[in-house]
Amino acid sequence: MQLLLCATVKIFLCPLGFELQFRLGPSLQGRKVMVHTNYPLEGQPFQRHNFHVLEWNYPSGKDDDSDKFCSLNLKIAGSYQYYFGCGTTERSGGGYIVVDPVLYCITIQTYLSKCLGHLDDWPDRLRVAKESGLVQHDPLHSSANSRRVQVLLLLADQLAVNPDFIPEGQSYSWVDVGALVEKLRKEWNMLCITDVVYNHTAANSVWIREHPECGYNLVNSPHLRPAWVLDRALWHLTTRVAEGRYKAKGLPADITNDSHLNAIRTVLRQDLFPEIKLWEFYQVKVESAVEQFRILLQNGGKTGGKPGLKIVQDPQFRRYGNTVDMDSALETFVPHSSLPQHIEECCGWLRQKLSDLNKEQLHIIQQHQEQAANCIVGNVVYERLADHGPKLGPVNRKNPLVTRYFTFPYQDMTLEQELQLLDQPDKSCHFLAHNGWVMGDDPLRNFAEPGSNVYLRRELICWGDSVKLRYGNGPEDCPYLWAHMQKYTEITAKYFHGVRLDNCHSTPLHVAEAMLDAARAVRPNLYVIAELFTGSELIDNVFVNRLGISSLIREAMSAGDSHEEGRLVYRYGGEPVGAFVQPSLRPLMPSIAHAMFLDVTHDNECPIQLRSALDSLPSSAIVSMACCATGSTRGYDELVPHQISVVKEERFYPKWNPAAPATSASEVGFHTGIIAGKLALNKLHQELAAQGFIQVYVDQVDADIVAITRHCPSTHQSVVAVCRTAFKDPKTHQYDTNVPPMFIPGKIEEVILEARTVDRHAGTYKKDDGYINGMPEYTVEIKEHIPLQDSTVVKQAGVTSKGRSEFVQEITFQKLTPGSVIAFRVSLDPKAQKLVGVLRHYLSQFSPKYRRGSTADENPPEVLQKPLAQLMSKLTLADLNVLLFRCDSEEQEDGGGCYNIPGWETLKYAGLQGLMSVLADIRPNNDLGHPVCANLRQGDWLIDFVSNRLVNREGPLAQVGQWLGAMFNYMKHIPRYLIPCYFDAILVSTYTTALDAAYKLMSSFVQNGSSFVRHLALGSIQMCGVGRFPALPPLSAKIEDVPYRVNPITGQKEQCCVSLAAGLPHFSSGIFRCWGRDTFIALRGLMLLTGRHTEARNIILAFAGTLRHGLIPNLLGEGRCARYNCRDALWWWLQCIQDYATHVPQGHEILNCLVTRMYPTDDCEPRKPGEVEQPLYDVIQEALQRHLEGISFRERNAGPKIDMNMRDEGFSVAAKVDPATGFISGGNRFNCGTWMDKMGESEKARNKGMPATPRDGAAVEIVGLSKSAVRWVVELHAKGLFPYDGTKIHRDGKEVFVSYSQWNQQLQQSFEAAFWVSGDPKDPNEKHPDLVHKKGIYKDSYGASGPWCDYQLRPNFTIAMVVAPELFTAERAWKALDVAEKKLLGPLGMKTLDPDDMVYCGVYDNALDNDNYNLAKGFNYHQGPEWLWPVGYFLRAKLYFAKKLGQETYGQTVNLVKNVLSRHYTHLERSPWRGLPELTNENGQYCKFSCETQAWSLATVLEVLYDL
C-alpha cells in the first residue's frame, strides 16, 4: 500500500501484516525529504515521542524520485504517527496510520457489572452470552478475524475490586477477577473487555478526598468561584422550595405546569441573583482604582502603556478584585498640567470610564444569568414534566431542583456561612466540580478550564455522583493523579483483553494517549472501543487517529426507519457485491472508522419503547448481517421493555437455565424473548466472516422489508436475509398484507433460518423487584437449515432465466409477518459455478488471489493451453500498438473505430489502454454504477469488441484475440452482476502481460528504468504503428530487416514500416500523420532510447528518399503530397542521423545504407522505388551543398490548393548560408519555416495570410542544429567515415570550395557575438540597443525582417544549447537559463513568449474569431501558450551547464529537474490518454485545442531522464 506524503485528518487504516510504503507526491520530488515515524523498530517497545527516520529505497537508482519509497512492515496493531521534513524544515506535514487486526467478526454483549451480583454468580449470568452464540469452538488468536468479545462495565474504585462483587466473609482481588476472565477464555472461548474511565471518578472516592488537587476545586481553579456561589445558592433554593417557603410566590415543591416554571424564573431574577451579586467577581472597585491613579499622577508617573482602558480580570476571582492597567490609564487620561484641579479632572474622567466598564461587566453577567435561568428551567422540564423524562416528583433533598455542580463535604450551614469558606483554602480545596456533558460543545475543548463559562451558565448536563479530574498538561501538573490512573490502566490491561473508553469525547486526548500507551505496553494487541458523541466524523477521526481506537460504537437505534437502518449496514462494513479485485500495491485510501454496530446501547432508550417488541428480531438480524463487529446489550434479547439505567438500576440479571419457564424472572433459557433467534443470527454472523463473505448489498424491498446480501467473492456463494421490520406496533398499526415477491439470482441451496416473533400467551409483563426481567408474552418460532419446500414463510419459489448466464428464483411469501426473518443460502447456477471456477483457474496464472474457488478445465481450448505470456512473446512492438492503443481515426482507417459507451462517451483508444484508463478510475472506488459497468452488465457488445478486433487480424495478434475470446466465453455464462469484476480481472491480466512483453523488446534503459521511464516509453508504442496504408515511402529493396506484408486489397507484397504519429488524436492518420519536423524531434527519445533502432533507421532512410531542393519535407504526405516549406526539418533529420550513429552499436553504418530517391532532381516526377539509389552519405552531402549554394524556389501548386490561408509571397521558399556568419538564414515575413508556424486565418481580424511568428533570418535553434551537423561531419571525415570534407559552390560567378572545417569554425566564432544580448549599450556587437528589453539572454533569431523579433525572449535558444553546447560560454548560458526559468517555465510547458511582451497571450482558442489581430483564430498559438517539448531541452541544458559550474550547482539542478518532471509524471498517470499534451494554456491550464498526447512531448521528457 502506498501513502503519498501529505497532511490529513482522514483515517488511514492498515491491516496487520501489510507493508506500508511512503512515496513522494509531485511537490516533494527533487527535494530532500526525511520521513520520521514512531512505529517501533524491530524488537523495541513503542514510545510515543520516540521517532526514527525511515530509509529511502531506490528501485531504479537515485536519479529518479518517481519510484523511491520508504516502508514499514506492519506487525503491531495501534496508532502511529509520521511526519516529514523538507529541506531545512523539520516538519512540513504528517499524519497518523492506524494498524488494526481484522475486526469484522467480533460479536459482543454488554453488561452492567453491578447487575451481575457477586463474582461467584457471574458465570451463571454470563452464560446467557455464551448460549446466545458469542462463543466459537475453534482455536483463538489475538489477530484472528473471529474473536468473540464480552463487555463488562466495571464501575469500581480504580485500584480495588468493588466490594459489591465480594460475598460476605470472602476476600477477592484483581487476581481473582483475572482468573475468572481467563476461565471464560479457555472454557468458553470468550474474551472480556471493560470500561476505563479517565475523565472522572466517583464523588465518594477516598483518594480524591486525600488528593483534592486531582479535581477542579476553588483553589486550583478559582475561575469556578462564581459558579460555586450560584450552585450553593441553588441548593439553598431547593431546601426552601421543598419546605414550601415559595408557595406564596407560585412555586410549590411539586412542579407540574408552565406557571410553576415562570415562577422559577421570577424567583431567580428577583431573589436569588440579587442576593449573590455574581457581577462583583468581574468588576473593579472604582474608588480604590481612582485613588491609585491619583497618586501616580501626583508623582508624575511615566508610562510606556498603550491608550485604551480595559479591566484586568483578577486571577483569584475575588469580589471587586479586578484591576486596571494603570500604564494604559496614564496614557489614556492625561492632565493638562500637574495642577490639583487638572489632576482631579483627570480622575473624574477615569471614574466615569470605570463606571461604564463595570456596567458592561454587569450586562455580560446578566446574560450569563439569563442563560443559567434557561438551563435551570429546561432541566426542570425534562426531569419533572416531560413524558420521556424520569418524572422525579416534588422537589426535596434527594431530588433537588437541579443537580448540584460541586461537592460539599460539610454539614449544612447558612449560605452566608458557606460563602465565608471561599476564603479558607483548606476548606475550599474540597469543593470539587462534578463531570457531565455539554450539548453541542466542541468535544476537544475542556469545559472546566479557564475561559469556559459552562458551570456559571449552568450548561452542563451534570453527573452528580462524579468528580471531573484535572490532569493539566502532563504528569508534572498532577503527579498523583497520573500515577494513580496509570496503575489503574495497567491493572485493567493485565486482566482484560480490551477496553471501552467511557466518555471518550470528553477525555483530554493527551491523557487518553498516555494511558493507552501504558495499556499497550502491558497488552500490545489491546482491543479499544469507544463511543463518541462529537456529531462530526472529522472529529471522530481525530480520536481514532490519536488513540488507535479499534472500533467506534454505532447504533441501529439511531435509525428512524428501516431504510436508514439498511443504509447503516451498507455504511459500516463490506465492499459492494461484485467489487473489483484490487492490486496488491495500491494507494492507501482514506477509510471510515471500524464500526462496533450495536442494535442498542446502555445509553439510549429501549427499542420496545420507541418501536415495538416485534422489531427486536428483524432489527437484530439486520445488524447481524453487517460486515463489521456487531453486538447488543443484555436485556435486549430478553425483551426488557425499558431502558436499564446505568445509574439507578439495582436489580440483577437473570441466570441461565435452558428449561426456564416463560414466566420466570430469575432465569432465562432458549425460549425467552428472542434468544433462540439471536443464537442463530450470531452463528450466521460468525460463519459469514470466517468464510470470507465480505461483500454486502442492501435492498429496500418496501417501506418495512430490508433484504441484505452477504457475498463471498471467491466462491460466489451468497446469504440473503429478508427482514420485515416492525417499527410500529402491529396492534396499533395496520401493516400491508401484500408482501412483494423477491427475485434472488442463483440457486437457493437451503433456508438457513426462518424466524418469527410470536405471541405465546404467557401473561403480560410485570416489572420484577429483584431481577431485570423481560416480556414473557413473546418468543421466537424458528427453523434452521431446512429445504426451501419445508419453509412456512415462503409460499412458492419458481425459477426464471434471465438469459444464458443468470437464473433467478422468484420467491413469494405467505408468513413474512412484521417481526419475521428468513435467510437463504444461495449458490450460482451449477453451470455458472463450474465456469467461474475455470475462469479463476486461468486467472490464477497472474495472481494467487484467484486460486480459492478455482477449478481445472477438463477440456481446455487449445489457445488456453499455453500461458498468455508465451503468446505475447511473439508480438512485435507494432503489434502491441494495435493491442494497446490506436485512437479513433487510426482505427477508422481499418474500417472500425473506438467503442462508444451509449449515453456516456467514446473510449480514447480501441486497444486495451482505452478501457484500462477508465477502469483505473472505477476500480479503486468500486464504482459499479459507472456507465461502463452498466454496459457490461447489459450485454456482450463491449466484451466482443475487445476480442473480435484482434481475432480479425493475422498472426500472434489473432491468437491473443482468441485467448481473450475463450476467457470471455467462460465469463459470459456467469451472472451479469459479476461481469464487470471478471472483465476487469481479465483485462488487467492481459494488459500487464502485454506491458511485460513490450518492455522485454525495449532497451535496458527502459527495462531497468523507473515506472516514469516505462510510462514514457509506452509513448513509443502509442505513437509508432503501421496503418492500413503505408505512411512512409518505400525503402531500397537492398536494405535488410525491412518488414513486408501482403496488401489485402491488391494482393501485392509491400513494405509495412512503422511510422511515427505527430500527436493524438489530431495527427494520427492519413496524410496528416507524419511530419518531418515532429518525427525527428521525437525520434531520439521514442525510438533510439527505447531500443527501436531498426525502425528508427527505416524512418531516417524513408525521409532521406524524399529530399528535394536540399530540404526534408515537413508534411510528408507519403512523399507524393509532401510540402517543402520548412527550413528546420532537414537539420532535425541530420541531428537524428548523428544521434543514431552515436547511440546505436555500429550506428555509423547507416551512412552507407542505400536511399531510393523519389526526387533525384528538383523538378522530376516521383521515381519508382529502386530506380535511383545512392548511399545516405551522398544525400547528406547534397543537403549541405544545396544550403551552401543557396536554396530558392516556389512551392508546387502554390495557392489555395495546398494552403488556403497563405499569401502568394509566402509560397516562395529560401534558405542559404550567410557567408559573413555561416548561419543558415532564410524565409520572409509571409511564411513560417520553423516549428512556430502559425499562419493567420481570420479575415475579421485581418491577420489572414500573415504568420504570427515568421522567425525569418537565422533562427537560433537552426543555427545550433547546423553547427551540430557540421561539427559531426568534420569528425566523421577525420575518422574516414564520411567521404567529403567540404563542397564546391558558385559564389559571385566563380566556383569556390567551402571546407566544412572552416564553416564549423566560422559558426563558432560568430555565434555569441551575434546572439548574446548583454544589455550593455556600448556593446560593439549590438546593432539595435534600443530594442533590448531583456538582458542576459540569447536572441531568438538574427537578422529578422522585423528587427524587434530577434530580441523576443523565447525558449528556442535552449535547443541550441543541447545540440551545440560548444557555442555557449557557461556563465552566459547559466544567466540566460535563469531568465528562462523565471519568465518562461510553467507547470508542464515553456511559455512560447516572454509574458512581459506586449503581444503575449497565454490562452489558445482556435475557435475564437473576433477583430483582435493578435488572438483571432488562435493567432497566438506560439505567443504565450506553454508547449511541453521545449521543457525537455531547457532541463537538459540546465543539467549540462550545471555540471560545468560545479557539484553544488549540479545537485541543485538535479533537484529542480526532478521537481519539474514530477508534474509530468502525475499528468501522465492521470491522463486517460496516458500521454503528455502538445501544450497547455498559461500556468498549466488545460487547453481543449491541444493534442491530448504528443510524440515530441513524451520524447523530450524521456531524454531528460536519460541524461539524468
Coordinates of N, CA, C and O in Angstrom, one line a residue, residues 583-668:
P583 N -5.4 -4.3 -6.8 CA -4.0 -4.7 -6.9 C -3.3 -4.8 -5.6 O -3.7 -4.1 -4.6
S584 N -2.3 -5.6 -5.4 CA -1.6 -5.8 -4.2 C -0.9 -4.4 -3.8 O -0.9 -4.0 -2.6
L585 N -0.3 -3.8 -4.7 CA 0.4 -2.5 -4.5 C -0.6 -1.4 -5.0 O -0.9 -1.3 -6.1
R586 N -1.2 -0.7 -4.0 CA -2.2 0.3 -4.4 C -2.2 1.4 -3.4 O -1.7 1.3 -2.3
P587 N -2.6 2.6 -3.8 CA -2.7 3.7 -2.9 C -3.6 3.4 -1.7 O -4.6 2.8 -1.8
L588 N -3.1 3.8 -0.5 CA -3.9 3.7 0.7 C -5.0 4.7 0.7 O -4.7 5.9 0.7
M589 N -6.2 4.3 0.6 CA -7.3 5.2 0.5 C -7.9 5.5 1.9 O -7.8 4.7 2.8
P590 N -8.4 6.8 2.1 CA -9.0 7.1 3.4 C -10.2 6.2 3.7 O -10.9 5.7 2.8
S591 N -10.3 5.9 5.0 CA -11.4 4.9 5.4 C -12.3 5.6 6.4 O -12.0 6.7 6.9
I592 N -13.4 5.0 6.7 CA -14.2 5.4 7.9 C -13.8 4.5 9.0 O -13.2 3.4 8.8
A593 N -13.9 4.9 10.2 CA -13.5 4.1 11.4 C -14.3 2.8 11.4 O -15.5 2.8 11.0
H594 N -13.6 1.8 11.8 CA -14.3 0.5 12.0 C -15.5 0.7 13.0 O -15.4 1.4 14.0
A595 N -16.6 0.0 12.7 CA -17.8 0.1 13.5 C -17.9 -1.0 14.4 O -17.6 -2.2 14.1
M596 N -18.3 -0.8 15.6 CA -18.9 -1.8 16.5 C -20.4 -1.5 16.5 O -20.9 -0.6 17.1
F597 N -21.1 -2.2 15.6 CA -22.5 -1.9 15.3 C -23.5 -2.7 16.3 O -23.6 -3.9 16.2
L598 N -24.0 -1.9 17.2 CA -24.9 -2.5 18.2 C -26.4 -2.2 17.8 O -26.7 -1.1 17.3
D599 N -27.3 -3.2 18.2 CA -28.7 -2.8 18.0 C -29.1 -1.8 18.9 O -29.9 -0.9 18.6
V600 N -28.6 -1.8 20.2 CA -28.9 -0.7 21.1 C -27.8 -0.7 22.2 O -27.1 -1.7 22.4
T601 N -27.5 0.5 22.7 CA -26.5 0.7 23.8 C -27.2 1.0 25.1 O -28.4 1.3 25.1
H602 N -26.4 0.9 26.2 CA -27.0 1.3 27.5 C -27.5 2.7 27.6 O -28.3 3.0 28.4
D603 N -26.9 3.6 26.8 CA -27.2 5.0 27.0 C -28.5 5.4 26.4 O -29.0 6.5 26.7
N604 N -29.1 4.6 25.6 CA -30.3 5.1 24.9 C -31.6 4.3 25.3 O -31.5 3.2 25.8
E605 N -32.7 4.9 24.9 CA -34.0 4.3 25.3 C -34.1 2.9 24.6 O -33.6 2.6 23.6
C606 N -34.9 2.1 25.3 CA -35.2 0.8 24.8 C -36.0 0.8 23.5 O -36.9 1.5 23.3
P607 N -35.6 -0.1 22.5 CA -36.3 -0.1 21.2 C -37.8 -0.4 21.4 O -38.6 0.0 20.6
I608 N -38.1 -1.2 22.4 CA -39.5 -1.6 22.6 C -40.4 -0.3 22.9 O -41.5 -0.2 22.5
Q609 N -39.8 0.6 23.6 CA -40.5 1.9 23.9 C -40.7 2.7 22.7 O -41.7 3.4 22.5
L610 N -39.6 2.7 21.8 CA -39.7 3.6 20.6 C -40.3 3.0 19.4 O -40.8 3.6 18.5
R611 N -40.1 1.6 19.3 CA -40.6 0.9 18.1 C -41.7 -0.1 18.6 O -42.8 0.3 19.0
S612 N -41.4 -1.3 18.6 CA -42.3 -2.4 19.1 C -41.5 -3.6 19.5 O -40.3 -3.7 19.0
A613 N -42.0 -4.4 20.3 CA -41.3 -5.7 20.7 C -41.0 -6.5 19.5 O -40.0 -7.2 19.4
L614 N -41.9 -6.5 18.5 CA -41.7 -7.4 17.3 C -40.6 -6.9 16.5 O -40.1 -7.7 15.6
D615 N -40.1 -5.7 16.6 CA -39.0 -5.2 15.8 C -37.7 -5.7 16.3 O -36.7 -5.7 15.6
S616 N -37.6 -6.3 17.5 CA -36.3 -6.6 18.1 C -35.6 -7.7 17.2 O -34.4 -7.6 17.0
L617 N -36.3 -8.7 16.8 CA -35.7 -9.8 16.0 C -35.2 -9.3 14.6 O -34.1 -9.4 14.2
P618 N -36.1 -8.7 13.8 CA -35.6 -8.2 12.4 C -34.5 -7.2 12.5 O -33.6 -7.2 11.7
S619 N -34.6 -6.3 13.4 CA -33.5 -5.2 13.5 C -32.2 -5.9 14.0 O -31.1 -5.5 13.5
S620 N -32.3 -6.9 14.8 CA -31.1 -7.6 15.3 C -30.5 -8.4 14.1 O -29.3 -8.5 13.9
A621 N -31.4 -8.9 13.2 CA -30.9 -9.6 12.0 C -30.2 -8.7 11.1 O -29.2 -9.0 10.5
I622 N -30.8 -7.5 10.9 CA -30.2 -6.5 10.0 C -28.8 -6.2 10.5 O -27.8 -6.1 9.8
V623 N -28.6 -6.0 11.9 CA -27.3 -5.7 12.4 C -26.4 -6.9 12.2 O -25.2 -6.7 11.9
S624 N -26.9 -8.1 12.4 CA -26.0 -9.3 12.3 C -25.5 -9.5 10.9 O -24.5 -10.2 10.7
M625 N -26.2 -9.0 9.9 CA -25.8 -9.2 8.5 C -24.7 -8.1 8.1 O -24.2 -8.2 7.0
A626 N -24.4 -7.2 9.0 CA -23.4 -6.2 8.7 C -22.0 -6.8 8.7 O -21.7 -7.7 9.5
C627 N -21.2 -6.4 7.8 CA -19.8 -6.9 7.7 C -18.9 -6.1 8.6 O -18.0 -5.4 8.1
C628 N -19.1 -6.2 9.9 CA -18.3 -5.4 10.8 C -18.6 -6.1 12.2 O -19.4 -7.0 12.3
A629 N -17.9 -5.6 13.2 CA -18.2 -6.1 14.6 C -19.6 -5.7 15.0 O -20.1 -4.6 14.6
T630 N -20.3 -6.6 15.6 CA -21.7 -6.3 16.0 C -21.9 -6.7 17.4 O -21.1 -7.3 18.1
G631 N -23.1 -6.3 17.9 CA -23.3 -6.6 19.3 C -24.7 -6.1 19.8 O -25.5 -5.6 19.1
S632 N -24.9 -6.3 21.1 CA -26.1 -6.0 21.7 C -25.9 -5.7 23.2 O -24.8 -5.8 23.7
T633 N -26.9 -5.3 23.9 CA -26.9 -5.1 25.3 C -27.7 -6.1 26.0 O -28.8 -6.5 25.5
R634 N -27.2 -6.6 27.1 CA -28.0 -7.6 27.9 C -29.3 -7.0 28.3 O -29.4 -5.9 28.8
G635 N -30.4 -7.7 28.0 CA -31.7 -7.3 28.2 C -32.5 -7.1 26.9 O -33.7 -7.3 26.9
Y636 N -31.7 -6.8 25.8 CA -32.4 -6.7 24.5 C -33.0 -8.0 24.1 O -34.2 -8.0 23.7
D637 N -32.3 -9.1 24.2 CA -32.8 -10.4 23.7 C -33.9 -10.9 24.6 O -34.8 -11.6 24.1
E638 N -33.9 -10.5 25.9 CA -35.0 -10.9 26.8 C -36.2 -10.1 26.7 O -37.2 -10.3 27.3
L639 N -36.2 -9.1 25.8 CA -37.3 -8.1 25.5 C -37.6 -7.3 26.8 O -38.8 -7.2 27.2
V640 N -36.6 -6.8 27.5 CA -36.8 -5.9 28.6 C -37.4 -4.6 28.1 O -36.8 -4.0 27.2
P641 N -38.6 -4.2 28.5 CA -39.3 -3.2 27.8 C -39.0 -1.8 28.3 O -39.8 -0.8 28.1
H642 N -37.8 -1.6 28.9 CA -37.5 -0.2 29.4 C -36.0 -0.1 29.4 O -35.2 -1.1 29.3
Q643 N -35.5 1.1 29.5 CA -34.0 1.3 29.5 C -33.5 0.8 30.9 O -34.1 1.2 31.9
I644 N -32.4 0.1 30.8 CA -31.8 -0.4 32.1 C -30.8 0.8 32.5 O -29.8 1.0 31.8
S645 N -31.2 1.5 33.5 CA -30.4 2.7 33.9 C -29.1 2.4 34.4 O -28.9 1.6 35.4
V646 N -28.1 3.0 33.8 CA -26.7 2.8 34.3 C -26.5 3.3 35.7 O -25.8 2.7 36.5
V647 N -27.2 4.3 36.1 CA -27.1 4.9 37.4 C -28.0 4.3 38.4 O -27.6 3.9 39.6
K648 N -29.3 4.1 38.1 CA -30.3 3.7 39.1 C -30.6 2.3 39.2 O -31.2 1.9 40.2
E649 N -30.3 1.5 38.2 CA -30.7 0.1 38.2 C -29.9 -0.7 39.3 O -28.7 -0.6 39.4
E650 N -30.7 -1.4 40.2 CA -30.0 -2.1 41.3 C -30.3 -3.6 41.3 O -29.8 -4.4 42.0
R651 N -31.2 -4.0 40.3 CA -31.6 -5.5 40.3 C -30.5 -6.3 39.6 O -29.6 -5.7 38.9
F652 N -30.7 -7.6 39.6 CA -29.7 -8.5 39.0 C -30.2 -9.0 37.6 O -31.4 -9.1 37.4
Y653 N -29.2 -9.4 36.8 CA -29.6 -10.1 35.6 C -30.0 -11.5 35.9 O -29.5 -12.1 36.8
P654 N -31.0 -12.1 35.2 CA -31.4 -13.5 35.4 C -30.2 -14.4 35.0 O -29.4 -14.1 34.2
K655 N -30.2 -15.6 35.6 CA -29.2 -16.6 35.3 C -29.7 -17.5 34.2 O -30.9 -17.5 33.8
W656 N -28.8 -18.3 33.7 CA -29.2 -19.2 32.5 C -29.7 -20.5 33.0 O -29.2 -21.2 33.9
N657 N -30.8 -20.9 32.4 CA -31.4 -22.3 32.7 C -32.1 -22.6 31.4 O -33.1 -22.0 31.0
P658 N -31.6 -23.6 30.6 CA -32.2 -24.0 29.3 C -33.7 -24.4 29.5 O -34.5 -24.3 28.5
A659 N -34.1 -24.8 30.7 CA -35.5 -25.2 30.8 C -36.3 -24.1 31.6 O -37.4 -24.4 32.1
A660 N -35.9 -22.9 31.6 CA -36.5 -21.8 32.3 C -38.0 -21.6 31.8 O -38.2 -21.5 30.6
P661 N -39.0 -21.6 32.7 CA -40.3 -21.3 32.2 C -40.5 -19.9 31.7 O -39.7 -19.0 32.1
A662 N -41.5 -19.7 30.9 CA -41.7 -18.4 30.3 C -41.9 -17.3 31.3 O -41.5 -16.1 31.1
T663 N -42.5 -17.7 32.4 CA -42.9 -16.6 33.4 C -41.8 -16.4 34.4 O -41.9 -15.5 35.3
S664 N -40.7 -17.1 34.3 CA -39.6 -16.9 35.3 C -38.9 -15.6 35.2 O -38.6 -15.1 34.0
A665 N -38.7 -14.9 36.3 CA -38.0 -13.6 36.3 C -36.5 -13.8 36.6 O -35.7 -13.0 36.1
S666 N -36.2 -14.9 37.3 CA -34.8 -15.0 37.8 C -34.0 -15.9 36.8 O -32.8 -16.0 37.0
E667 N -34.6 -16.5 35.8 CA -33.9 -17.4 34.9 C -34.3 -17.1 33.5 O -35.5 -16.8 33.3
V668 N -33.4 -17.4 32.5 CA -33.8 -17.3 31.1 C -33.3 -18.5 30.4 O -32.3 -19.1 30.9

